[in-house]
């Protein structure tokens, strides 16, 4: 099984020998939020993922690619969230983050054989 996006971020941060609080500060987010991302409990927004990638001297696309195809959610789901006029921008972002977090942890929750 391929490592999840959060695990990839954590590994790269540790290889760069940057403590979590310092890295979070570099990215412009809180330490607890970064910790949740690294543990796969929350999915980073596109803006946060780009900031993380920049601090790791890579691209968001490279991180997504390393995380594998399961990181790419069905476009219809995100399109439906984005197209719903009843939702505010913040609600769209929150729904997207929750959906991506559920997808990222789906393998963990799935019963084994």
JSON list of N, CA and C in Angstrom, two decimals, residues 25-85:
[
{"chain": "A", "resi": 25, "resn": "UNK", "atom": "N", "xyz": [4.97, 26.99, 10.91]},
{"chain": "A", "resi": 25, "resn": "UNK", "atom": "CA", "xyz": [5.18, 28.43, 10.83]},
{"chain": "A", "resi": 25, "resn": "UNK", "atom": "C", "xyz": [5.64, 28.83, 9.43]},
{"chain": "A", "resi": 26, "resn": "UNK", "atom": "N", "xyz": [6.53, 28.05, 8.84]},
{"chain": "A", "resi": 26, "resn": "UNK", "atom": "CA", "xyz": [7.01, 28.33, 7.48]},
{"chain": "A", "resi": 26, "resn": "UNK", "atom": "C", "xyz": [5.86, 28.29, 6.48]},
{"chain": "A", "resi": 27, "resn": "UNK", "atom": "N", "xyz": [4.94, 27.35, 6.70]},
{"chain": "A", "resi": 27, "resn": "UNK", "atom": "CA", "xyz": [3.82, 27.16, 5.77]},
{"chain": "A", "resi": 27, "resn": "UNK", "atom": "C", "xyz": [2.72, 28.19, 6.02]},
{"chain": "A", "resi": 28, "resn": "UNK", "atom": "N", "xyz": [2.66, 28.70, 7.26]},
{"chain": "A", "resi": 28, "resn": "UNK", "atom": "CA", "xyz": [1.63, 29.67, 7.60]},
{"chain": "A", "resi": 28, "resn": "UNK", "atom": "C", "xyz": [0.39, 29.05, 8.19]},
{"chain": "A", "resi": 29, "resn": "UNK", "atom": "N", "xyz": [0.55, 27.88, 8.83]},
{"chain": "A", "resi": 29, "resn": "UNK", "atom": "CA", "xyz": [-0.58, 27.21, 9.48]},
{"chain": "A", "resi": 29, "resn": "UNK", "atom": "C", "xyz": [-0.18, 26.87, 10.91]},
{"chain": "A", "resi": 30, "resn": "UNK", "atom": "N", "xyz": [-1.15, 26.40, 11.68]},
{"chain": "A", "resi": 30, "resn": "UNK", "atom": "CA", "xyz": [-0.85, 26.03, 13.07]},
{"chain": "A", "resi": 30, "resn": "UNK", "atom": "C", "xyz": [-0.22, 24.65, 13.14]},
{"chain": "A", "resi": 31, "resn": "UNK", "atom": "N", "xyz": [0.52, 24.43, 14.21]},
{"chain": "A", "resi": 31, "resn": "UNK", "atom": "CA", "xyz": [1.12, 23.11, 14.44]},
{"chain": "A", "resi": 31, "resn": "UNK", "atom": "C", "xyz": [0.09, 22.00, 14.53]},
{"chain": "A", "resi": 32, "resn": "UNK", "atom": "N", "xyz": [-1.02, 22.20, 15.28]},
{"chain": "A", "resi": 32, "resn": "UNK", "atom": "CA", "xyz": [-2.04, 21.16, 15.36]},
{"chain": "A", "resi": 32, "resn": "UNK", "atom": "C", "xyz": [-2.66, 20.83, 13.99]},
{"chain": "A", "resi": 33, "resn": "UNK", "atom": "N", "xyz": [-2.86, 21.85, 13.15]},
{"chain": "A", "resi": 33, "resn": "UNK", "atom": "CA", "xyz": [-3.42, 21.60, 11.82]},
{"chain": "A", "resi": 33, "resn": "UNK", "atom": "C", "xyz": [-2.44, 20.77, 10.99]},
{"chain": "A", "resi": 34, "resn": "UNK", "atom": "N", "xyz": [-1.16, 21.11, 11.03]},
{"chain": "A", "resi": 34, "resn": "UNK", "atom": "CA", "xyz": [-0.15, 20.34, 10.30]},
{"chain": "A", "resi": 34, "resn": "UNK", "atom": "C", "xyz": [-0.11, 18.90, 10.83]},
{"chain": "A", "resi": 35, "resn": "UNK", "atom": "N", "xyz": [-0.20, 18.74, 12.12]},
{"chain": "A", "resi": 35, "resn": "UNK", "atom": "CA", "xyz": [-0.20, 17.41, 12.72]},
{"chain": "A", "resi": 35, "resn": "UNK", "atom": "C", "xyz": [-1.38, 16.59, 12.20]},
{"chain": "A", "resi": 36, "resn": "UNK", "atom": "N", "xyz": [-2.55, 17.20, 12.11]},
{"chain": "A", "resi": 36, "resn": "UNK", "atom": "CA", "xyz": [-3.72, 16.49, 11.58]},
{"chain": "A", "resi": 36, "resn": "UNK", "atom": "C", "xyz": [-3.53, 16.11, 10.13]},
{"chain": "A", "resi": 37, "resn": "UNK", "atom": "N", "xyz": [-2.91, 16.98, 9.35]},
{"chain": "A", "resi": 37, "resn": "UNK", "atom": "CA", "xyz": [-2.63, 16.67, 7.94]},
{"chain": "A", "resi": 37, "resn": "UNK", "atom": "C", "xyz": [-1.68, 15.48, 7.87]},
{"chain": "A", "resi": 38, "resn": "UNK", "atom": "N", "xyz": [-0.60, 15.53, 8.64]},
{"chain": "A", "resi": 38, "resn": "UNK", "atom": "CA", "xyz": [0.40, 14.47, 8.60]},
{"chain": "A", "resi": 38, "resn": "UNK", "atom": "C", "xyz": [-0.17, 13.12, 9.05]},
{"chain": "A", "resi": 39, "resn": "UNK", "atom": "N", "xyz": [-1.13, 13.14, 9.96]},
{"chain": "A", "resi": 39, "resn": "UNK", "atom": "CA", "xyz": [-1.73, 11.89, 10.43]},
{"chain": "A", "resi": 39, "resn": "UNK", "atom": "C", "xyz": [-2.90, 11.45, 9.57]},
{"chain": "A", "resi": 40, "resn": "UNK", "atom": "N", "xyz": [-3.22, 12.20, 8.52]},
{"chain": "A", "resi": 40, "resn": "UNK", "atom": "CA", "xyz": [-4.30, 11.83, 7.62]},
{"chain": "A", "resi": 40, "resn": "UNK", "atom": "C", "xyz": [-5.68, 12.13, 8.15]},
{"chain": "A", "resi": 41, "resn": "UNK", "atom": "N", "xyz": [-5.77, 12.95, 9.18]},
{"chain": "A", "resi": 41, "resn": "UNK", "atom": "CA", "xyz": [-7.07, 13.28, 9.76]},
{"chain": "A", "resi": 41, "resn": "UNK", "atom": "C", "xyz": [-7.76, 14.43, 9.04]},
{"chain": "A", "resi": 42, "resn": "UNK", "atom": "N", "xyz": [-6.97, 15.26, 8.37]},
{"chain": "A", "resi": 42, "resn": "UNK", "atom": "CA", "xyz": [-7.51, 16.37, 7.59]},
{"chain": "A", "resi": 42, "resn": "UNK", "atom": "C", "xyz": [-6.76, 16.45, 6.28]},
{"chain": "A", "resi": 43, "resn": "UNK", "atom": "N", "xyz": [-7.49, 16.84, 5.26]},
{"chain": "A", "resi": 43, "resn": "UNK", "atom": "CA", "xyz": [-6.86, 17.04, 3.95]},
{"chain": "A", "resi": 43, "resn": "UNK", "atom": "C", "xyz": [-6.53, 18.52, 3.81]},
{"chain": "A", "resi": 44, "resn": "UNK", "atom": "N", "xyz": [-5.33, 18.83, 3.35]},
{"chain": "A", "resi": 44, "resn": "UNK", "atom": "CA", "xyz": [-4.99, 20.25, 3.18]},
{"chain": "A", "resi": 44, "resn": "UNK", "atom": "C", "xyz": [-5.75, 20.86, 2.01]},
{"chain": "A", "resi": 45, "resn": "UNK", "atom": "N", "xyz": [-6.08, 22.13, 2.15]},
{"chain": "A", "resi": 45, "resn": "UNK", "atom": "CA", "xyz": [-6.67, 22.84, 1.02]},
{"chain": "A", "resi": 45, "resn": "UNK", "atom": "C", "xyz": [-5.60, 22.96, -0.07]},
{"chain": "A", "resi": 46, "resn": "UNK", "atom": "N", "xyz": [-6.00, 23.34, -1.26]},
{"chain": "A", "resi": 46, "resn": "UNK", "atom": "CA", "xyz": [-5.02, 23.51, -2.34]},
{"chain": "A", "resi": 46, "resn": "UNK", "atom": "C", "xyz": [-3.98, 24.55, -1.96]},
{"chain": "A", "resi": 47, "resn": "UNK", "atom": "N", "xyz": [-4.41, 25.64, -1.34]},
{"chain": "A", "resi": 47, "resn": "UNK", "atom": "CA", "xyz": [-3.49, 26.71, -0.95]},
{"chain": "A", "resi": 47, "resn": "UNK", "atom": "C", "xyz": [-2.47, 26.19, 0.06]},
{"chain": "A", "resi": 48, "resn": "UNK", "atom": "N", "xyz": [-2.94, 25.44, 1.04]},
{"chain": "A", "resi": 48, "resn": "UNK", "atom": "CA", "xyz": [-2.04, 24.91, 2.07]},
{"chain": "A", "resi": 48, "resn": "UNK", "atom": "C", "xyz": [-1.10, 23.87, 1.46]},
{"chain": "A", "resi": 49, "resn": "UNK", "atom": "N", "xyz": [-1.63, 23.01, 0.59]},
{"chain": "A", "resi": 49, "resn": "UNK", "atom": "CA", "xyz": [-0.77, 22.00, -0.03]},
{"chain": "A", "resi": 49, "resn": "UNK", "atom": "C", "xyz": [0.31, 22.66, -0.88]},
{"chain": "A", "resi": 50, "resn": "UNK", "atom": "N", "xyz": [-0.03, 23.74, -1.56]},
{"chain": "A", "resi": 50, "resn": "UNK", "atom": "CA", "xyz": [0.98, 24.44, -2.36]},
{"chain": "A", "resi": 50, "resn": "UNK", "atom": "C", "xyz": [2.04, 25.08, -1.46]},
{"chain": "A", "resi": 51, "resn": "UNK", "atom": "N", "xyz": [1.62, 25.61, -0.31]},
{"chain": "A", "resi": 51, "resn": "UNK", "atom": "CA", "xyz": [2.58, 26.20, 0.63]},
{"chain": "A", "resi": 51, "resn": "UNK", "atom": "C", "xyz": [3.49, 25.12, 1.22]},
{"chain": "A", "resi": 52, "resn": "UNK", "atom": "N", "xyz": [2.91, 23.97, 1.54]},
{"chain": "A", "resi": 52, "resn": "UNK", "atom": "CA", "xyz": [3.69, 22.84, 2.05]},
{"chain": "A", "resi": 52, "resn": "UNK", "atom": "C", "xyz": [4.71, 22.41, 1.01]},
{"chain": "A", "resi": 53, "resn": "UNK", "atom": "N", "xyz": [4.23, 22.24, -0.22]},
{"chain": "A", "resi": 53, "resn": "UNK", "atom": "CA", "xyz": [5.12, 21.80, -1.30]},
{"chain": "A", "resi": 53, "resn": "UNK", "atom": "C", "xyz": [6.25, 22.79, -1.51]},
{"chain": "A", "resi": 54, "resn": "UNK", "atom": "N", "xyz": [5.94, 24.08, -1.50]},
{"chain": "A", "resi": 54, "resn": "UNK", "atom": "CA", "xyz": [6.98, 25.09, -1.68]},
{"chain": "A", "resi": 54, "resn": "UNK", "atom": "C", "xyz": [8.02, 25.03, -0.58]},
{"chain": "A", "resi": 55, "resn": "UNK", "atom": "N", "xyz": [7.57, 24.81, 0.66]},
{"chain": "A", "resi": 55, "resn": "UNK", "atom": "CA", "xyz": [8.52, 24.71, 1.78]},
{"chain": "A", "resi": 55, "resn": "UNK", "atom": "C", "xyz": [9.37, 23.45, 1.69]},
{"chain": "A", "resi": 56, "resn": "UNK", "atom": "N", "xyz": [8.84, 22.42, 1.02]},
{"chain": "A", "resi": 56, "resn": "UNK", "atom": "CA", "xyz": [9.58, 21.18, 0.83]},
{"chain": "A", "resi": 56, "resn": "UNK", "atom": "C", "xyz": [10.37, 21.18, -0.48]},
{"chain": "A", "resi": 57, "resn": "UNK", "atom": "N", "xyz": [10.35, 22.30, -1.18]},
{"chain": "A", "resi": 57, "resn": "UNK", "atom": "CA", "xyz": [11.05, 22.48, -2.46]},
{"chain": "A", "resi": 57, "resn": "UNK", "atom": "C", "xyz": [10.60, 21.46, -3.51]},
{"chain": "A", "resi": 58, "resn": "UNK", "atom": "N", "xyz": [9.28, 21.30, -3.59]},
{"chain": "A", "resi": 58, "resn": "UNK", "atom": "CA", "xyz": [8.68, 20.44, -4.60]},
{"chain": "A", "resi": 58, "resn": "UNK", "atom": "C", "xyz": [7.38, 21.09, -5.04]},
{"chain": "A", "resi": 59, "resn": "UNK", "atom": "N", "xyz": [6.55, 20.37, -5.75]},
{"chain": "A", "resi": 59, "resn": "UNK", "atom": "CA", "xyz": [5.26, 20.90, -6.19]},
{"chain": "A", "resi": 59, "resn": "UNK", "atom": "C", "xyz": [4.13, 20.10, -5.56]},
{"chain": "A", "resi": 60, "resn": "UNK", "atom": "N", "xyz": [2.96, 20.72, -5.50]},
{"chain": "A", "resi": 60, "resn": "UNK", "atom": "CA", "xyz": [1.77, 20.02, -5.00]},
{"chain": "A", "resi": 60, "resn": "UNK", "atom": "C", "xyz": [1.47, 18.82, -5.88]},
{"chain": "A", "resi": 61, "resn": "UNK", "atom": "N", "xyz": [1.63, 18.97, -7.18]},
{"chain": "A", "resi": 61, "resn": "UNK", "atom": "CA", "xyz": [1.38, 17.85, -8.10]},
{"chain": "A", "resi": 61, "resn": "UNK", "atom": "C", "xyz": [2.32, 16.68, -7.82]},
{"chain": "A", "resi": 62, "resn": "UNK", "atom": "N", "xyz": [3.57, 16.98, -7.50]},
{"chain": "A", "resi": 62, "resn": "UNK", "atom": "CA", "xyz": [4.53, 15.91, -7.21]},
{"chain": "A", "resi": 62, "resn": "UNK", "atom": "C", "xyz": [4.12, 15.16, -5.93]},
{"chain": "A", "resi": 63, "resn": "UNK", "atom": "N", "xyz": [3.67, 15.90, -4.93]},
{"chain": "A", "resi": 63, "resn": "UNK", "atom": "CA", "xyz": [3.21, 15.25, -3.69]},
{"chain": "A", "resi": 63, "resn": "UNK", "atom": "C", "xyz": [1.98, 14.39, -3.95]},
{"chain": "A", "resi": 64, "resn": "UNK", "atom": "N", "xyz": [1.03, 14.94, -4.72]},
{"chain": "A", "resi": 64, "resn": "UNK", "atom": "CA", "xyz": [-0.18, 14.16, -5.06]},
{"chain": "A", "resi": 64, "resn": "UNK", "atom": "C", "xyz": [0.19, 12.91, -5.84]},
{"chain": "A", "resi": 65, "resn": "UNK", "atom": "N", "xyz": [1.09, 13.05, -6.78]},
{"chain": "A", "resi": 65, "resn": "UNK", "atom": "CA", "xyz": [1.52, 11.92, -7.60]},
{"chain": "A", "resi": 65, "resn": "UNK", "atom": "C", "xyz": [2.15, 10.83, -6.74]},
{"chain": "A", "resi": 66, "resn": "UNK", "atom": "N", "xyz": [2.98, 11.23, -5.80]},
{"chain": "A", "resi": 66, "resn": "UNK", "atom": "CA", "xyz": [3.63, 10.28, -4.91]},
{"chain": "A", "resi": 66, "resn": "UNK", "atom": "C", "xyz": [2.61, 9.57, -4.03]},
{"chain": "A", "resi": 67, "resn": "UNK", "atom": "N", "xyz": [1.53, 10.26, -3.69]},
{"chain": "A", "resi": 67, "resn": "UNK", "atom": "CA", "xyz": [0.48, 9.66, -2.85]},
{"chain": "A", "resi": 67, "resn": "UNK", "atom": "C", "xyz": [-0.34, 8.65, -3.64]},
{"chain": "A", "resi": 68, "resn": "UNK", "atom": "N", "xyz": [-0.27, 8.71, -4.96]},
{"chain": "A", "resi": 68, "resn": "UNK", "atom": "CA", "xyz": [-0.95, 7.71, -5.79]},
{"chain": "A", "resi": 68, "resn": "UNK", "atom": "C", "xyz": [-2.33, 8.14, -6.24]},
{"chain": "A", "resi": 69, "resn": "UNK", "atom": "N", "xyz": [-2.94, 7.29, -7.05]},
{"chain": "A", "resi": 69, "resn": "UNK", "atom": "CA", "xyz": [-4.22, 7.63, -7.67]},
{"chain": "A", "resi": 69, "resn": "UNK", "atom": "C", "xyz": [-5.37, 7.77, -6.68]},
{"chain": "A", "resi": 70, "resn": "UNK", "atom": "N", "xyz": [-5.28, 7.13, -5.51]},
{"chain": "A", "resi": 70, "resn": "UNK", "atom": "CA", "xyz": [-6.39, 7.25, -4.56]},
{"chain": "A", "resi": 70, "resn": "UNK", "atom": "C", "xyz": [-6.52, 8.67, -4.01]},
{"chain": "A", "resi": 71, "resn": "UNK", "atom": "N", "xyz": [-5.45, 9.48, -4.17]},
{"chain": "A", "resi": 71, "resn": "UNK", "atom": "CA", "xyz": [-5.56, 10.86, -3.71]},
{"chain": "A", "resi": 71, "resn": "UNK", "atom": "C", "xyz": [-6.50, 11.65, -4.60]},
{"chain": "A", "resi": 72, "resn": "UNK", "atom": "N", "xyz": [-6.58, 11.30, -5.89]},
{"chain": "A", "resi": 72, "resn": "UNK", "atom": "CA", "xyz": [-7.42, 12.05, -6.82]},
{"chain": "A", "resi": 72, "resn": "UNK", "atom": "C", "xyz": [-8.87, 11.62, -6.66]},
{"chain": "A", "resi": 73, "resn": "UNK", "atom": "N", "xyz": [-9.70, 12.48, -6.06]},
{"chain": "A", "resi": 73, "resn": "UNK", "atom": "CA", "xyz": [-11.10, 12.13, -5.85]},
{"chain": "A", "resi": 73, "resn": "UNK", "atom": "C", "xyz": [-11.86, 12.16, -7.17]},
{"chain": "A", "resi": 74, "resn": "UNK", "atom": "N", "xyz": [-12.99, 11.48, -7.22]},
{"chain": "A", "resi": 74, "resn": "UNK", "atom": "CA", "xyz": [-13.80, 11.55, -8.44]},
{"chain": "A", "resi": 74, "resn": "UNK", "atom": "C", "xyz": [-14.16, 13.01, -8.72]},
{"chain": "A", "resi": 75, "resn": "UNK", "atom": "N", "xyz": [-13.87, 13.49, -9.91]},
{"chain": "A", "resi": 75, "resn": "UNK", "atom": "CA", "xyz": [-14.13, 14.90, -10.21]},
{"chain": "A", "resi": 75, "resn": "UNK", "atom": "C", "xyz": [-15.58, 15.30, -10.01]},
{"chain": "A", "resi": 76, "resn": "UNK", "atom": "N", "xyz": [-16.52, 14.36, -10.20]},
{"chain": "A", "resi": 76, "resn": "UNK", "atom": "CA", "xyz": [-17.93, 14.69, -10.06]},
{"chain": "A", "resi": 76, "resn": "UNK", "atom": "C", "xyz": [-18.27, 15.13, -8.64]},
{"chain": "A", "resi": 77, "resn": "UNK", "atom": "N", "xyz": [-17.64, 14.54, -7.65]},
{"chain": "A", "resi": 77, "resn": "UNK", "atom": "CA", "xyz": [-17.91, 14.90, -6.26]},
{"chain": "A", "resi": 77, "resn": "UNK", "atom": "C", "xyz": [-17.49, 16.34, -6.00]},
{"chain": "A", "resi": 78, "resn": "UNK", "atom": "N", "xyz": [-16.26, 16.66, -6.36]},
{"chain": "A", "resi": 78, "resn": "UNK", "atom": "CA", "xyz": [-15.78, 18.02, -6.13]},
{"chain": "A", "resi": 78, "resn": "UNK", "atom": "C", "xyz": [-16.52, 19.02, -7.01]},
{"chain": "A", "resi": 79, "resn": "UNK", "atom": "N", "xyz": [-16.89, 18.61, -8.21]},
{"chain": "A", "resi": 79, "resn": "UNK", "atom": "CA", "xyz": [-17.65, 19.50, -9.09]},
{"chain": "A", "resi": 79, "resn": "UNK", "atom": "C", "xyz": [-19.03, 19.81, -8.50]},
{"chain": "A", "resi": 80, "resn": "UNK", "atom": "N", "xyz": [-19.66, 18.80, -7.91]},
{"chain": "A", "resi": 80, "resn": "UNK", "atom": "CA", "xyz": [-20.98, 19.02, -7.30]},
{"chain": "A", "resi": 80, "resn": "UNK", "atom": "C", "xyz": [-20.88, 19.97, -6.12]},
{"chain": "A", "resi": 81, "resn": "UNK", "atom": "N", "xyz": [-19.84, 19.81, -5.31]},
{"chain": "A", "resi": 81, "resn": "UNK", "atom": "CA", "xyz": [-19.64, 20.71, -4.17]},
{"chain": "A", "resi": 81, "resn": "UNK", "atom": "C", "xyz": [-19.40, 22.13, -4.69]},
{"chain": "A", "resi": 82, "resn": "UNK", "atom": "N", "xyz": [-18.53, 22.25, -5.68]},
{"chain": "A", "resi": 82, "resn": "UNK", "atom": "CA", "xyz": [-18.18, 23.57, -6.22]},
{"chain": "A", "resi": 82, "resn": "UNK", "atom": "C", "xyz": [-19.36, 24.26, -6.90]},
{"chain": "A", "resi": 83, "resn": "UNK", "atom": "N", "xyz": [-20.27, 23.47, -7.48]},
{"chain": "A", "resi": 83, "resn": "UNK", "atom": "CA", "xyz": [-21.37, 24.05, -8.26]},
{"chain": "A", "resi": 83, "resn": "UNK", "atom": "C", "xyz": [-22.61, 24.39, -7.44]},
{"chain": "A", "resi": 84, "resn": "UNK", "atom": "N", "xyz": [-22.68, 23.95, -6.22]},
{"chain": "A", "resi": 84, "resn": "UNK", "atom": "CA", "xyz": [-23.89, 24.16, -5.42]},
{"chain": "A", "resi": 84, "resn": "UNK", "atom": "C", "xyz": [-23.98, 25.63, -4.98]},
{"chain": "A", "resi": 85, "resn": "UNK", "atom": "N", "xyz": [-24.93, 26.38, -5.51]},
{"chain": "A", "resi": 85, "resn": "UNK", "atom": "CA", "xyz": [-25.03, 27.81, -5.20]},
{"chain": "A", "resi": 85, "resn": "UNK", "atom": "C", "xyz": [-25.50, 28.09, -3.77]}
]
